[in-house]
Coordinates of C-alpha atoms and ligand atoms in Angstrom, one line a residue:
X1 CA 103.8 87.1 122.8
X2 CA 107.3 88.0 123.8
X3 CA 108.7 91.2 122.9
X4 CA 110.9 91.2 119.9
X5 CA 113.5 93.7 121.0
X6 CA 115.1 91.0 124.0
X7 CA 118.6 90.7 123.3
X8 CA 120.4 87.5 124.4
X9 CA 124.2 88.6 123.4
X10 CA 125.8 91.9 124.0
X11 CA 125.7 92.9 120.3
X12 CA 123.4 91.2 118.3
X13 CA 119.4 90.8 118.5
X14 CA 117.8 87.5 119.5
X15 CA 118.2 84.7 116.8
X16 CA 115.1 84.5 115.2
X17 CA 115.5 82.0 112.1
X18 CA 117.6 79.8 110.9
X19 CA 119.8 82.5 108.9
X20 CA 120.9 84.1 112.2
X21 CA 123.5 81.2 113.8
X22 CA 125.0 81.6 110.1
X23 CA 125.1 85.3 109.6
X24 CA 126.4 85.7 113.3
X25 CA 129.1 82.8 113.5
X26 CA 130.6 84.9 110.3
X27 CA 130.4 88.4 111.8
X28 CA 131.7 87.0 115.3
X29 CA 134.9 85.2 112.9
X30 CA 135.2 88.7 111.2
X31 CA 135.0 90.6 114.9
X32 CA 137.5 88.7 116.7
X33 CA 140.2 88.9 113.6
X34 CA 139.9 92.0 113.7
X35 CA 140.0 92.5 117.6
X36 CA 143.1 90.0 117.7
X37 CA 145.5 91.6 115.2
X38 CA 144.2 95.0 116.4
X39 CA 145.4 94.3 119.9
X40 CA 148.5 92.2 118.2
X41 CA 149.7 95.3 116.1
X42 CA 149.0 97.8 119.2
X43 CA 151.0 95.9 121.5
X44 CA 153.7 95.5 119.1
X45 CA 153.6 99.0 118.0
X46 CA 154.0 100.0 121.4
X47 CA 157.0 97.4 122.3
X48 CA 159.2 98.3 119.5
X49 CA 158.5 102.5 120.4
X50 CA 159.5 101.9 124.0
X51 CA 162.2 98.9 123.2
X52 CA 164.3 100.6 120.6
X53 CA 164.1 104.2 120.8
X54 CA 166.8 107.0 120.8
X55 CA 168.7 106.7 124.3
X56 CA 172.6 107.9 124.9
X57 CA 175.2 105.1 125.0
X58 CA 172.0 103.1 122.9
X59 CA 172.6 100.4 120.4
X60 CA 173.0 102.2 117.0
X61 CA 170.6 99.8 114.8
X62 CA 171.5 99.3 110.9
X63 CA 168.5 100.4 108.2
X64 CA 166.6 97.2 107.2
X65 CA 165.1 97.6 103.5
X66 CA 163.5 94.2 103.1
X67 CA 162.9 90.9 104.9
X68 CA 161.1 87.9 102.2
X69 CA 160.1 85.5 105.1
X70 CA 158.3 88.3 106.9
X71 CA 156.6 89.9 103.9
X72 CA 155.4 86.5 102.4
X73 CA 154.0 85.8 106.1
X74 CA 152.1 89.0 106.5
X75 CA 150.8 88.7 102.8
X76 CA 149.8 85.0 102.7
X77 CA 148.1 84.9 106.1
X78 CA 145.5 87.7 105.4
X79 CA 144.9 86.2 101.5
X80 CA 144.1 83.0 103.4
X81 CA 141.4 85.0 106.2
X82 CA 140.2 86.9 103.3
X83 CA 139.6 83.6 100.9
X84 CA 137.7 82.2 104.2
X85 CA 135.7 85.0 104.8
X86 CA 134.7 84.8 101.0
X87 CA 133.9 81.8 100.6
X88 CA 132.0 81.6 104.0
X89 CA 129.6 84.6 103.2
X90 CA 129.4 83.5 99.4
X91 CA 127.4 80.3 100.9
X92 CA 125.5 82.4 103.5
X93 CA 124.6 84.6 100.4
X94 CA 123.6 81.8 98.4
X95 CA 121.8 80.0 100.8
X96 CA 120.0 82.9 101.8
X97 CA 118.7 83.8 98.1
X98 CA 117.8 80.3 97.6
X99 CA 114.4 79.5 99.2
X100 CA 113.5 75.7 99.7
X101 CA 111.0 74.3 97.2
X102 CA 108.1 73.9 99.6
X103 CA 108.6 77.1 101.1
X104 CA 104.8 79.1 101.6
X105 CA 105.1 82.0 99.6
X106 CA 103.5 85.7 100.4
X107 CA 103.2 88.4 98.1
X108 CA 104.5 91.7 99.7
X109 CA 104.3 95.3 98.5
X110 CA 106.1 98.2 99.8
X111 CA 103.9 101.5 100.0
X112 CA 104.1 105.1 101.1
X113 CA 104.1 104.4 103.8
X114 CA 102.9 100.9 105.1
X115 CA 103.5 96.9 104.4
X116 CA 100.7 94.9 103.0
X117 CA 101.0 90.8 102.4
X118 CA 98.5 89.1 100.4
X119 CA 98.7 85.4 101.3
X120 CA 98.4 82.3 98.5
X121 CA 95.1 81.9 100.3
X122 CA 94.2 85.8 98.7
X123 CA 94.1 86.8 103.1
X124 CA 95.0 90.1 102.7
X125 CA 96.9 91.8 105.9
X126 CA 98.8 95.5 106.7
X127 CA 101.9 96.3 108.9
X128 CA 101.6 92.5 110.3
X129 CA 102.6 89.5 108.6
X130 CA 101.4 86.1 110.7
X131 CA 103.7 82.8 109.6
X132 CA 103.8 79.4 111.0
X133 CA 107.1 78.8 113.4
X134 CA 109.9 76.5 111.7
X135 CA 108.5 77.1 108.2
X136 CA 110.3 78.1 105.2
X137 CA 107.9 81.4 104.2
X138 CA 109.5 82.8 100.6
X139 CA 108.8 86.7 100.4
X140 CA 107.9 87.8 96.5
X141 CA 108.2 91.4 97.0
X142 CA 107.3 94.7 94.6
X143 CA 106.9 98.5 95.0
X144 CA 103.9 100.8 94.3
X145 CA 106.2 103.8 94.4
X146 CA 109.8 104.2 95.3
X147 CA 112.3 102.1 96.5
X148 CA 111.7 100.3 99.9
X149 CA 113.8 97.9 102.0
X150 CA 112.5 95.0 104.2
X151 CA 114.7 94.4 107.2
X152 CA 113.4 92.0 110.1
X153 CA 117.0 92.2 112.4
X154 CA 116.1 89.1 114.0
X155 CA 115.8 87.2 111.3
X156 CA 119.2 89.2 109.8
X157 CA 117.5 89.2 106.5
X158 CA 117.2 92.3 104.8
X159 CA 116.2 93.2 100.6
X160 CA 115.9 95.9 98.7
X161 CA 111.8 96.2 97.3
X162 CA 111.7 97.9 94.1
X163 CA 109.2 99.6 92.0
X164 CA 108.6 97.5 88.6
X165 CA 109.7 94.3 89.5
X166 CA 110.8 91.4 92.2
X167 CA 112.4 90.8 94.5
X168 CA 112.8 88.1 96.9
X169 CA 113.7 87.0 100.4
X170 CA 112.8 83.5 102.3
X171 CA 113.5 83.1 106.4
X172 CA 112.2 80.2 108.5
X173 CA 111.6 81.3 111.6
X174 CA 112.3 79.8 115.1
X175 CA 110.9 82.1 117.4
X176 CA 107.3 82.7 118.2
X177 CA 106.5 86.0 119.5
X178 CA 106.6 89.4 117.2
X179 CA 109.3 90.4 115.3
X180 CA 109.7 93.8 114.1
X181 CA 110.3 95.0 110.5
X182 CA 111.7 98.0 109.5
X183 CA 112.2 100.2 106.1
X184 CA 115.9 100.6 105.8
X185 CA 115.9 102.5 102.4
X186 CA 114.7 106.2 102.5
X187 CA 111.6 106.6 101.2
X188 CA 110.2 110.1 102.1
X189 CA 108.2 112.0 104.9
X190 CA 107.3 108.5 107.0
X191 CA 110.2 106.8 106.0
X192 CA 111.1 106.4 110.1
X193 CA 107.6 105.0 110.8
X194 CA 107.3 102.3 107.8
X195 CA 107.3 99.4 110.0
X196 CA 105.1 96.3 110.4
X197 CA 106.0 93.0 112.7
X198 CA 106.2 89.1 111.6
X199 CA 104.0 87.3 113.8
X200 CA 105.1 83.6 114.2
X201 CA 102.6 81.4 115.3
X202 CA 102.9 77.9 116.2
X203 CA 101.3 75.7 113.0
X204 CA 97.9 74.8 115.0
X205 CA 97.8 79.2 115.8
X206 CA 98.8 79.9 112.1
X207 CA 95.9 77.5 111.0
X208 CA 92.9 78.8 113.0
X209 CA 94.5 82.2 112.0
X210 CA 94.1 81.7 108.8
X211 CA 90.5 80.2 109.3
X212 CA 89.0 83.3 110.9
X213 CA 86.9 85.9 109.2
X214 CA 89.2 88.7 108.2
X215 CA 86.0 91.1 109.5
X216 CA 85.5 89.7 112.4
X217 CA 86.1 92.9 115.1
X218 CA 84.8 95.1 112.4
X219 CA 81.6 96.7 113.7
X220 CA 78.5 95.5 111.6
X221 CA 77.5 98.6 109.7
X222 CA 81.0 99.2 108.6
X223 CA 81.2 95.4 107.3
X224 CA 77.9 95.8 106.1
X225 CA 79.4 98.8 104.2
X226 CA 81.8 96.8 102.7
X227 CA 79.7 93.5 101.8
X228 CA 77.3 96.5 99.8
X229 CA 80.6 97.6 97.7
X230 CA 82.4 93.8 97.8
X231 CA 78.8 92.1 96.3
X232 CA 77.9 94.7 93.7
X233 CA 74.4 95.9 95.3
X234 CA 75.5 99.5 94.9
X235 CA 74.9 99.0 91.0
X236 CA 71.2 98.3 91.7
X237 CA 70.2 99.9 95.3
X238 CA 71.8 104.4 95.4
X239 CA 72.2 105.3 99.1
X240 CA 71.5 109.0 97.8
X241 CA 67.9 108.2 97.1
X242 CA 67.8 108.0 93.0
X243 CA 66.4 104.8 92.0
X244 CA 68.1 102.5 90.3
X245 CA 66.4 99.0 89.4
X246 CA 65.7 98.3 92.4
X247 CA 65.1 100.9 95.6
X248 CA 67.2 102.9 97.3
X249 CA 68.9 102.0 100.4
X250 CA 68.3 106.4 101.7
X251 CA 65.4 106.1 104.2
X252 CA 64.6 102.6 103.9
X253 CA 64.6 101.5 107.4
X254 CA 60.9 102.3 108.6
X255 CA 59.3 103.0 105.4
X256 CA 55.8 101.8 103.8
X257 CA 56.3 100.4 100.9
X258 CA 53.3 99.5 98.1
X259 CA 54.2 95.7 97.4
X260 CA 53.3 94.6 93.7
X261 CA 49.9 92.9 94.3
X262 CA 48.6 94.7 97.0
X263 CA 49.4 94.8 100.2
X264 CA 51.8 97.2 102.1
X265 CA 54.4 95.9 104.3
X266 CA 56.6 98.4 106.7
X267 CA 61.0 98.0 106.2
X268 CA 62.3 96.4 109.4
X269 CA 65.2 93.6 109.7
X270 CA 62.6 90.6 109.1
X271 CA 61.6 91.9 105.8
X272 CA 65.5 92.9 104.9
X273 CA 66.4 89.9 105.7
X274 CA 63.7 88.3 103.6
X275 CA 64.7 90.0 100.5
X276 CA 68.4 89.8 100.6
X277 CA 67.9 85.7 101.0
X278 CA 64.7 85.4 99.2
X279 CA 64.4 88.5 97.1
X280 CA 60.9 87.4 95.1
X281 CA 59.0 86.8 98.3
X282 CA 57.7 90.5 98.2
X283 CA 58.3 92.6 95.2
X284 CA 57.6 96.5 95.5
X285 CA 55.7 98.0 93.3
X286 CA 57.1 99.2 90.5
X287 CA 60.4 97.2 90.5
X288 CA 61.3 93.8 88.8
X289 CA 61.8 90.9 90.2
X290 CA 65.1 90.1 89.4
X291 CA 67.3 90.2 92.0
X292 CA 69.1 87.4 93.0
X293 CA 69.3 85.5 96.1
X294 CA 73.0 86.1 98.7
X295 CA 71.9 82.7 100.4
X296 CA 75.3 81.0 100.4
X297 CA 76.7 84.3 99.6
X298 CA 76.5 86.2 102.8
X299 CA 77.4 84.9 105.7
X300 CA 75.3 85.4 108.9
X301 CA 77.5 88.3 110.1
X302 CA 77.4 89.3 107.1
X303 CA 73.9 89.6 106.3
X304 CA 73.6 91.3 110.1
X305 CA 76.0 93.9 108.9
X306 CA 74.2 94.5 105.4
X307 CA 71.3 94.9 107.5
X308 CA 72.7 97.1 110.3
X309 CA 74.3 99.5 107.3
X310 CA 70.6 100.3 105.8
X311 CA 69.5 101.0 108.6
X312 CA 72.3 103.8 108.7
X313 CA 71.6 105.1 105.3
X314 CA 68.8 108.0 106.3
Ligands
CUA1 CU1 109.9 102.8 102.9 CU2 111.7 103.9 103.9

């Protein structure tokens, strides 16, 4: 990945999208204006001072109170830069709040203090936002609390993010590497440190990205800990030992249990994994048999991490 913060012009960040040749050809038009009748006016300024000041014997010059030619010139010429500059930014404005019609839309919501996207796909991400290079990605963006503001300088896009309702920003990026984001609107205590970075991936990057398990990286009893709140078997298996309708998870690893119809068989990963795939197998006594099967549910890993999270629970 190349780092975001290169700089391939003395003023201006690297050109990360397509907005950025547009929004920079105008600011570099507005710059040199203003550098070229600066240095006009200066030099002129200093000219006349030095050209007709007080000196004996001098020419004596007569008051001038008006000169039309001049004054239409000076008038017209900056109501023509100013009707340019207009209209140019007016169509970068445009163009900017207008995102194409195929453009892959992400959901993004502004938090004290951190960034979360929620893909189309329902991926769910924080403080990193991964896109497909030279695609147009359409930002739908909302508050939970206060007034944010999404800023990626490369792309030179930046939008206010509102509690209550949407807003909207759409870039197409052209560089892959990470991009940094900032929060440009004051929003409290970790206002400075509300960042996140656009990752821009190449399409065939984006794609297995957006294949791979979310979890994967997570340790196993910590996903198992999630799958045990994400499939509901809190409501039947307590981890403080109360028993619900079926046993509780507290202690299980290790322990005897009486199996309806005789027989005793001792909790280790075979038999966990036996009753989370084929939960009538063995029934303990005292319990129904109706829980149902997370074949097809759980995924290997998954089931791993289920298992490695009992064993946890003592
Ligand atoms: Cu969010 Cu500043």
């Amino acid at each position: 990945m190349e780092p975001s913060s290169r700089t391939d012009s003395l003023f201006l960040p690297i050109q990360g999208s397509t907005h950025a040749p547009d929004v920079d050809s105008l600011y570099y038009f507005i710059h040199y204006i203003s550098v070229f009748f600066f240095v006009l006016i200066m030099a002129m300024m200093v000219y006349f001072v030095v050209v007709y000041r007080r000196r004996p014997g001098g020419p004596k010059i007569r008051q001038i109170s008006h000169n039309t030619p001049l004054e239409v010139t000076w008038s017209v010429i900056p109501l023509i830069l100013v009707a340019v500059i207009f209209l140019w930014g007016f169509r970068g404005f445009m163009d900017m709040h207008i995102a194409p019609r195929n453009a892959m839309e992400v959901h993004v919501t502004g938090k004290k203090w951190l960034w979360a996207f929620e893909h189309t796909s329902g991926r769910k991400e924080s403080a990193e936002l991964h896109v497909p290079v030279n695609t147009p990605v359409r930002l739908i963006m909302s508050s939970d609390d206060v007034i944010h503001s999404f800023f990626v300088p490369n792309f030179r896009i930046k939008q206010d993010v509102v509690p209550g309702r949407y807003t909207t920003l759409w870039f197409q990026a052209t560089q892959l590497g990470e991009h940094h984001v900032f929060c440009t609107e004051y929003c409290g205590k970790d206002h400075s440190v509300m960042a996140a970075k656009v990752v821009v991936m190449t399409p065939e990057e984006f794609k297995t990205w957006s294949d791979k398990d979310p979890d994967e990286g997570m340790p196993l009893a910590e996903l198992g800990a999630k799958m045990y709140q994400k499939n509901a078997c809190v409501s039947c298996h307590s981890i403080d030992g109360s028993a619900v309708i079926g046993p509780t998870f507290k202690g299980l690893f290790g322990r005897s249990e009486q199996l309806t119809g005789g027989g005793t068989v001792v909790v280790d990963e075979q038999y966990l994994r036996e009753s989370i795939l084929e939960p009538q197998a063995k029934i303990v006594q005292g319990y129904q048999p109706v829980m149902p099967t997370y074949k097809g549910t759980l995924t290997e890993r998954q089931l791993n991490g289920v298992i490695e999270y009992i064993k946890t629970i003592k």
